[in-house]
C-alpha positions as a printed Julia matrix, in Angstrom:
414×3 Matrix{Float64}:
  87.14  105.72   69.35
  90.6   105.48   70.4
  91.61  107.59   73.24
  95.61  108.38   74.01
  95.82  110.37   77.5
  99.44  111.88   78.06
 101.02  112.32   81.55
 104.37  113.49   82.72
 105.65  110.55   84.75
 104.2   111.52   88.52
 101.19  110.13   90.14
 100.07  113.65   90.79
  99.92  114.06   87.49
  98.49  110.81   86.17
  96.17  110.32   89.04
  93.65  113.03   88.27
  93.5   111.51   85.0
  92.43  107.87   85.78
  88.91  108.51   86.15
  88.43  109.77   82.86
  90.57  107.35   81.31
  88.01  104.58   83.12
  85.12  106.72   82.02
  85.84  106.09   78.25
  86.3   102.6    79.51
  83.38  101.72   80.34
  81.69  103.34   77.13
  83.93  100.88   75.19
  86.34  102.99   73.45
  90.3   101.69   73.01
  92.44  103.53   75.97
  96.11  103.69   76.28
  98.37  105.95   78.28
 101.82  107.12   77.36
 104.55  108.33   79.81
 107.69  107.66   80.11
 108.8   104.08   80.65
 109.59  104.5    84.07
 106.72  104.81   85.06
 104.85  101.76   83.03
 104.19   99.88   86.37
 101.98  103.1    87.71
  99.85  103.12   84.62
  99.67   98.86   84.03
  98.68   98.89   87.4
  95.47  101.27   86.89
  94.76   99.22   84.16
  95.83  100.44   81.05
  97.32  100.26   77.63
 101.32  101.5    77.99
 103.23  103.92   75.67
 107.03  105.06   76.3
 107.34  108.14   75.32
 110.01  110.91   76.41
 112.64  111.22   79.11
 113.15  107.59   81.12
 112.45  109.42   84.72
 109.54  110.03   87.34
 109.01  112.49   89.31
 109.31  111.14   92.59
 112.7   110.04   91.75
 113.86  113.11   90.06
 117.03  113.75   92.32
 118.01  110.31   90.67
 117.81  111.14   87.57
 118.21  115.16   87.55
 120.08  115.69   91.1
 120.37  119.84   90.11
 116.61  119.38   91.2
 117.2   119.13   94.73
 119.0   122.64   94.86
 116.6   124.55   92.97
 114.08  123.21   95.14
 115.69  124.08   98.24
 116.31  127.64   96.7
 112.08  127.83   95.91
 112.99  127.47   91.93
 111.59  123.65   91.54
 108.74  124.62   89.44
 111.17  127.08   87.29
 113.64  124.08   87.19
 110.76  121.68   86.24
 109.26  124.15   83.28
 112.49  124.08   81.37
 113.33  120.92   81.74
 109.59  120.1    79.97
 110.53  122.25   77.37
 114.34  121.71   76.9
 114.26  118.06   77.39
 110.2   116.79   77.76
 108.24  118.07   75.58
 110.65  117.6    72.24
 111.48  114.08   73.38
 107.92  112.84   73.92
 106.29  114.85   70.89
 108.94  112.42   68.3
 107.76  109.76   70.33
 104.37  110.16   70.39
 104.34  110.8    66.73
 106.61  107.74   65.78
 103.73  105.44   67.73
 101.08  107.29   65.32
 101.89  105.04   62.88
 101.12  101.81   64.34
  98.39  103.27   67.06
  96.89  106.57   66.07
  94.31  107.79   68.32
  91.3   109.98   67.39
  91.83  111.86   70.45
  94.71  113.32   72.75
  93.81  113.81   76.64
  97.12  115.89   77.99
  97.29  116.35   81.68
  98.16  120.05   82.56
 101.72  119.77   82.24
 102.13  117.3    79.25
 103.04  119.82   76.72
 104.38  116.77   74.15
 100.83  115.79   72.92
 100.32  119.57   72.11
 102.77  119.51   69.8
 102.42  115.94   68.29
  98.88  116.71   67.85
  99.57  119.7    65.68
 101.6   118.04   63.45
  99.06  114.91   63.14
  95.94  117.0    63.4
  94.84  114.98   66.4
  92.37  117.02   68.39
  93.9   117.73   72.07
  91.99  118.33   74.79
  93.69  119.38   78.62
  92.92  117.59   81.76
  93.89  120.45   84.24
  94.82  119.47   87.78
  95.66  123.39   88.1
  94.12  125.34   90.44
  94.34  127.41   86.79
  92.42  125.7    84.14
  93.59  125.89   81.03
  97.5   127.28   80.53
  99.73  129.25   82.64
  99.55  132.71   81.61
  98.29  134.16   85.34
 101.1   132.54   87.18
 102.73  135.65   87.31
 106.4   135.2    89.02
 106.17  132.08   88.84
 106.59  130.79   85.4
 107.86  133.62   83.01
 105.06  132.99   80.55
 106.84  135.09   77.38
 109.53  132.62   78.09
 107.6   129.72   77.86
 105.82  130.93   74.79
 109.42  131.65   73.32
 110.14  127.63   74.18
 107.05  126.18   72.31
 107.45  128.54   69.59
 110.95  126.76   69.21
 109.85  123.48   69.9
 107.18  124.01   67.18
 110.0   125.14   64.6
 111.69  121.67   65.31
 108.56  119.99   63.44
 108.4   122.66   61.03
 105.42  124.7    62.65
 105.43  128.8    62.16
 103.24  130.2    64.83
 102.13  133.7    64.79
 100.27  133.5    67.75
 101.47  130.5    70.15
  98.78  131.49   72.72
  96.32  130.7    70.62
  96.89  126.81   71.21
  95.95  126.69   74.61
  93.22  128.97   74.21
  91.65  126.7    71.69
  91.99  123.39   73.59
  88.78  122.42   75.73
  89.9   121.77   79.44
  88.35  119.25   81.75
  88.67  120.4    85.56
  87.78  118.41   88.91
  87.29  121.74   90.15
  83.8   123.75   91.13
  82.63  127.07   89.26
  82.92  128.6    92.8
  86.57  128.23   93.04
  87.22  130.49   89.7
  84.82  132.98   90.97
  85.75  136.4    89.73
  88.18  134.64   87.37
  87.93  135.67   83.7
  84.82  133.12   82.03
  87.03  130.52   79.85
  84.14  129.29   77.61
  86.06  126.31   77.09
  86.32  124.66   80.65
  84.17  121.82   81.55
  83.58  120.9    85.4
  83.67  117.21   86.03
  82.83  115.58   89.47
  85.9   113.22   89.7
  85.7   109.89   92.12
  88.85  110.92   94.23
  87.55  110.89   97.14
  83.89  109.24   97.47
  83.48  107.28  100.76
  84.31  104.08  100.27
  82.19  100.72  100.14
  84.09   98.68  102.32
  85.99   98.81  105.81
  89.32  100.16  105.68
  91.97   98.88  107.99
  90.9    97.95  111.65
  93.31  100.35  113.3
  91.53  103.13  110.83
  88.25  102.8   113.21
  89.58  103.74  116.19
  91.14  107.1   115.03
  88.43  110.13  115.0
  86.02  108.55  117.5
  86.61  110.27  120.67
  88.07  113.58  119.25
  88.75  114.61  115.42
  91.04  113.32  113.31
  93.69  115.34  111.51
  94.89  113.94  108.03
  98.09  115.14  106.71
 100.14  114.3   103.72
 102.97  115.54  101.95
 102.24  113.99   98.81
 104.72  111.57   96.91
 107.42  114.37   95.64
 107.2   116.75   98.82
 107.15  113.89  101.53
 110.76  113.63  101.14
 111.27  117.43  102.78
 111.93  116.32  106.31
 111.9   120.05  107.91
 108.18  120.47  107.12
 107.48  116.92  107.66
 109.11  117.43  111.15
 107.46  120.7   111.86
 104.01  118.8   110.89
 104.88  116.27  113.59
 105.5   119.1   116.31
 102.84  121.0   115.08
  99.77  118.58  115.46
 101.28  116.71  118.6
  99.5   118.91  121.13
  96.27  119.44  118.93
  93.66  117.65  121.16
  93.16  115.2   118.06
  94.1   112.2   116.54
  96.35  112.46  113.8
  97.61  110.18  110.88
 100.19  110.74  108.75
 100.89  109.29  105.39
 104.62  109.94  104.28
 104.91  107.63  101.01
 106.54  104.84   99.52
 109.97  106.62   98.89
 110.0   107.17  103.22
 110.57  104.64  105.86
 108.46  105.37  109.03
 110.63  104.09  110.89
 113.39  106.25  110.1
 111.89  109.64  110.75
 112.57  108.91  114.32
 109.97  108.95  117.6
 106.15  110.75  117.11
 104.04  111.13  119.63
 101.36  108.76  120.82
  98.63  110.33  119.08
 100.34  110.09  115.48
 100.17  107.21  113.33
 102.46  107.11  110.39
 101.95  105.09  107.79
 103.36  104.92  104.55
  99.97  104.95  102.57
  96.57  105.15  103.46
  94.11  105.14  100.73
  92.51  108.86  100.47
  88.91  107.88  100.28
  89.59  106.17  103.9
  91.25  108.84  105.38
  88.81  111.71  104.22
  85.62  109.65  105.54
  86.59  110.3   108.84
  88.75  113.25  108.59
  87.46  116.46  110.45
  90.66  118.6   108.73
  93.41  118.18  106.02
  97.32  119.08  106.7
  99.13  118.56  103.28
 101.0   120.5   100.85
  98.74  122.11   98.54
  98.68  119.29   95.89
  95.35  119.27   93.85
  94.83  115.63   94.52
  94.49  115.97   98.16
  92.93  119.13   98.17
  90.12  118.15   95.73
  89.58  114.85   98.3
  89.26  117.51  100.97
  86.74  120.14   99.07
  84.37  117.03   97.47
  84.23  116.17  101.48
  83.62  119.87  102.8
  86.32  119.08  105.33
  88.71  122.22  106.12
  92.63  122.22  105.33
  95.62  123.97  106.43
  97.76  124.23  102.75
 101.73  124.11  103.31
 103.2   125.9    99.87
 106.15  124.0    99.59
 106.48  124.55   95.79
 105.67  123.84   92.17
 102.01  125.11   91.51
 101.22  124.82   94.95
 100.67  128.6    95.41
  98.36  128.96   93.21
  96.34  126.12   94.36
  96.86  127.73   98.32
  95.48  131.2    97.11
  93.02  130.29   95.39
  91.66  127.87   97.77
  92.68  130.55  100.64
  90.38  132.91   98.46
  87.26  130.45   98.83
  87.89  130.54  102.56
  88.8   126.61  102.01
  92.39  126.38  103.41
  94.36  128.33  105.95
  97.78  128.78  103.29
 101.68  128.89  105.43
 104.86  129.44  103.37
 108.39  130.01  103.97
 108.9   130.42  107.56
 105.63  130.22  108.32
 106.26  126.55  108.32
 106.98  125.7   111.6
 105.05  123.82  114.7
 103.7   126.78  116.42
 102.58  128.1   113.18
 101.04  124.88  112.23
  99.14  124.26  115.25
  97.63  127.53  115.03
  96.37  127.14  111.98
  94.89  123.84  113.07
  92.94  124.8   115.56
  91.74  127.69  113.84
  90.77  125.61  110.92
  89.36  123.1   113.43
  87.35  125.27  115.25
  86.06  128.29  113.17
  82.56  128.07  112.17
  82.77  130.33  109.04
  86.29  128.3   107.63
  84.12  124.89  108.32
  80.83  126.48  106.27
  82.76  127.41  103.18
  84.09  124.27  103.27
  80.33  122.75  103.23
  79.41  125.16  101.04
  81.56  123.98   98.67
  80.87  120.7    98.94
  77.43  121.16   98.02
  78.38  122.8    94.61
  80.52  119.78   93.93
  77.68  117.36   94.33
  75.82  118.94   92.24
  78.69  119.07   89.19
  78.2   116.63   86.27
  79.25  113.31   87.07
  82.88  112.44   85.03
  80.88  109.88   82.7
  79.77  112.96   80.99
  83.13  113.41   79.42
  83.06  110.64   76.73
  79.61  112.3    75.2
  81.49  115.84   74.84
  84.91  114.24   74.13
  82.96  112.16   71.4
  81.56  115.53   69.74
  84.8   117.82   70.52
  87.13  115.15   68.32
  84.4   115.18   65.23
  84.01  118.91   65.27
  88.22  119.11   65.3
  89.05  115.91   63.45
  90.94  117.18   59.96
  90.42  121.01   60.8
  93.91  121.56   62.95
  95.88  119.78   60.59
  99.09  121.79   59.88
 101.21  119.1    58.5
 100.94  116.32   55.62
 101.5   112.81   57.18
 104.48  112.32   55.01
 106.02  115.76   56.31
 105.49  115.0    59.86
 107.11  111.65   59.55
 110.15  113.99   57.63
 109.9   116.05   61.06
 111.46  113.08   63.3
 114.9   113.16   63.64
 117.23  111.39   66.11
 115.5   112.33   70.43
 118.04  114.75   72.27
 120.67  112.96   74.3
C-alpha cells in the first residue's frame, strides 16, 4: 500500500506524525511525506520519501516569510492569522499540488495532520480515502473552539476552496465528521466529551525512556533535588518576555532546572541565568522526561503528551494557537496548572511550580493518567485499521472523474 501523510511545514506538526509514518514502515508499505519544500530537510532527515507541495515557508520562520504574523501574535490573533492563511493561501496551493503528483505517485491512502486541510480537498477530488492524525487536544475538526476559530467562517472557506475544484457541498461538516482520526491522546482526557465513534487512541513513542545514556552533564541534574523541564517549543521559544519570566520564575524553586530554547535562539544571547539553570538549545525529550519530576512549557501537544505518557505534572503557559484548548483540557484532568495573559510572570510561575511540585492530588492524576496510557494500543496497530479503513473507502468518496480533476488545476495563487 502506498501511504502519503500531509503536514503543514512545522515540527509540531510533523512530529506527532513520524511514528505512524515508521509504523507503516516497518509493515512494508511505500511512505512519502509532502510539505512544503522548505521544510524537505525536516522530513529527509526522519527518513522519508519528500513531496513539495504548497506555500515555500515553515513555521518557525514565519515572520520571514509572513512578517504580519508577528503582530497578530503579539495582539493574541496568531491562530486567527494562521487559519486564514491555510485557507486563503495553504490549503488551495497544496491541494493543486498534491493532485498534480497523483499522477506520477498516487497513494491509496492520505494521513493529514490536524491542520493540513490540502489533502482533504485533493482527496475528494481523487477519491483517496483521508484519514486525520490529530495533535489537538480536539480530535477530529474544530467546531468546539468556540472564540477561537469562527467555525461558520471556516466552513464558508472550504466550501470555496471546494468550488475551485468544482465540488458543491451541501453539508461541508460532513467531511470531517466522516474522516477516522488517530489521537496520541487517552479516553480519559475527552471524558465528558461528546463519543466521536470515529477516533482511535494510539500509544505514540514520544516520550519512552530511552535505551542509552544521554549527555554526561544530563546525570547530574535531578539527583539531589527535582528537576524542572521547560520548553517553549520551536515557534513560541522566540517570545523572550515569557521565556524571561520562566527564567525568574524557576530560579528560586529549590530544583534543578533545564531549559531548552531551540535552534532559532542563541543561549548565549538571552543574557545571565542563574546557577541552577542550564540552557541548552535542544535536549532530546525522551532524556529530559526520564528524569523530570515537572514540565514548564507552552501547552504544545508534543511536550505535553511526553509529560502525561510519563505521569509527570506540568505548569501549561497559553501563549497561543491551540494552546488553550490543550491547557483546559489538560487543566480539566487535573494534569497541568494553565497561566495566560498576565498571569505570565515569575511570581506567578513559581507558584504554580511548587504547587505542581508538591501537591499530592495534581501528582496522582498525573499517575493516573499514565496508567491509562500504558494500557492504550500500541501505534503498530494503525497499519491493520488503516489497511481496512482505505478498502472499505477506496472508490466510494469519489466525486470527480480523473480527467475532470486534472481539468480542476489551474495556475497556484501568487
Amino acid at each position: 500500500m502506498r501511504v502519503l501523510l500531509t503536514t503543514q511545514p512545522g515540527h509540531g506538526h510533523f512530529d506527532p506524525m513520524v511514528p505512524y509514518a515508521a509504523a507503516f514502515r516497518r509493515a512494508g508499505h511505500e511512505v512519502r511525506v509532502a510539505s512544503s519544500a522548505a521544510f524537505a530537510g525536516a522530513v529527509e532527515a526522519a527518513g522519508f520519501g519528500f513531496t513539495a507541495v504548497g506555500e515555500n515557508f515553515t513555521w518557525e520562520k514565519v515572520d520571514a516569510t509572513f512578517p504580519e504574523f508577528v503582530e497578530f501574535a503579539r495582539r493574541g490573533q496568531g491562530l486567527e492569522y494562521a487559519n486564514e492563511l491555510s485557507w486563503t493561501r495553504w490549503n488551495p496551493a497544496a491541494t493543486r499540488d498534491l493532485l498534480a503528483s497523483f499522477e506520477t505517485w498516487r497513494p491509496d491512502v492520505l494521513i493529514r495532520e490536524f491542520a493540513e486541510n490540502g489533502a482533504t480537498l485533493a482527496g475528494q477530488v481523487a477519491g483517496i480515502p483521508v484519514i486525520c492524525a490529530s495533535w489537538s487536544a480536539l480530535p477530529a475538526d474544530a467546531r468546539s473552539w468556540g472564540t477561537v476559530i469562527d467555525w461558520p467562517r471556516t466552513l464558508d472557506r472550504y466550501r470555496t476552496a471546494a468550488k475551485t475544484f468544482g465540488l458543491e457541498l451541501d453539508d461541508a461538516e460532513t467531511v470531517w465528521k466522516q474522516h477516522l482520526t488517530l489521537t496520541g491522546l487517552p479516553p480519559l482526557w475527552f471524558a465528558g466529551a461528546e463519543k466521536d465513534t470515529n477516533l482511535r487512541h494510539f500509544r505514540l513513542p514520544l516520550a519512552e525512556r530511552p535505551d542509552e545514556p544521554g549527555p554526561t552533564w544530563l546525570e547530574a541534574l535531578g539527583r539531589d533535588r527535582p528537576l524542572v523541564y521547560a520548553t517553549l517549543g520551536t515557534v513560541f521559544n522566540r517570545s523572550r518576555k515569557p521565556r524571561q519570566a520562566v527564567i525568574d520564575g524557576l530560579a528560586g524553586l529549590d530544583a534543578d532546572v533545564l531549559l531548552t530554547v531551540g535552534n532559532t535562539v542563541d543561549p548565549d544571547a538571552i543574557g545571565p541565568v542563574p546557577p541552577a539553570i542550564r540552557v541548552e538549545r535542544f535536549v532530546p525529550q525522551s532524556y529530559a522526561l526520564a528524569k523530570a519530576s515537572l514540565v514548564v512549557s507552552h501547552a504544545g501537544l508534543g511536550t505535553m503528551l511526553g509529560a502525561i505518557y510519563g505521569g509527570v505534572p506540568m505548569v501549561s503557559l497559553v501563549l497561543g494557537a491551540e494552546h488553550p484548548l490543550n491547557a483546559a483540557s489538560a487543566a480539566a484532568a487535573g494534569l497541568t496548572i494553565p497561566l495566560s495573559g498576565d498571569e505570565i510572570n515569575a511570581d506567578q510561575i513559581a507558584a504554580a511550580a511548587l504547587q505542581a511540585l508538591h501537591d499530592p492530588a495534581h501528582r496522582a492524576a498525573s499517575a493516573a493518567v499514565r496508567q491509562e496510557c500504558e494500557r492504550m494500543e500500541a501505534v503498530d496497530g494503525v497499519v491493520p485499521l488503516a489497511e481496512s479503513y482505505a478498502r472499505a473507502q477506496s472508490g466510494g468518496n469519489s466525486t470527480r472523474s480523473s480527467q475532470a480533476a486534472k481539468n480542476s488545476r489551474s495556475e497556484r495563487p501568487a
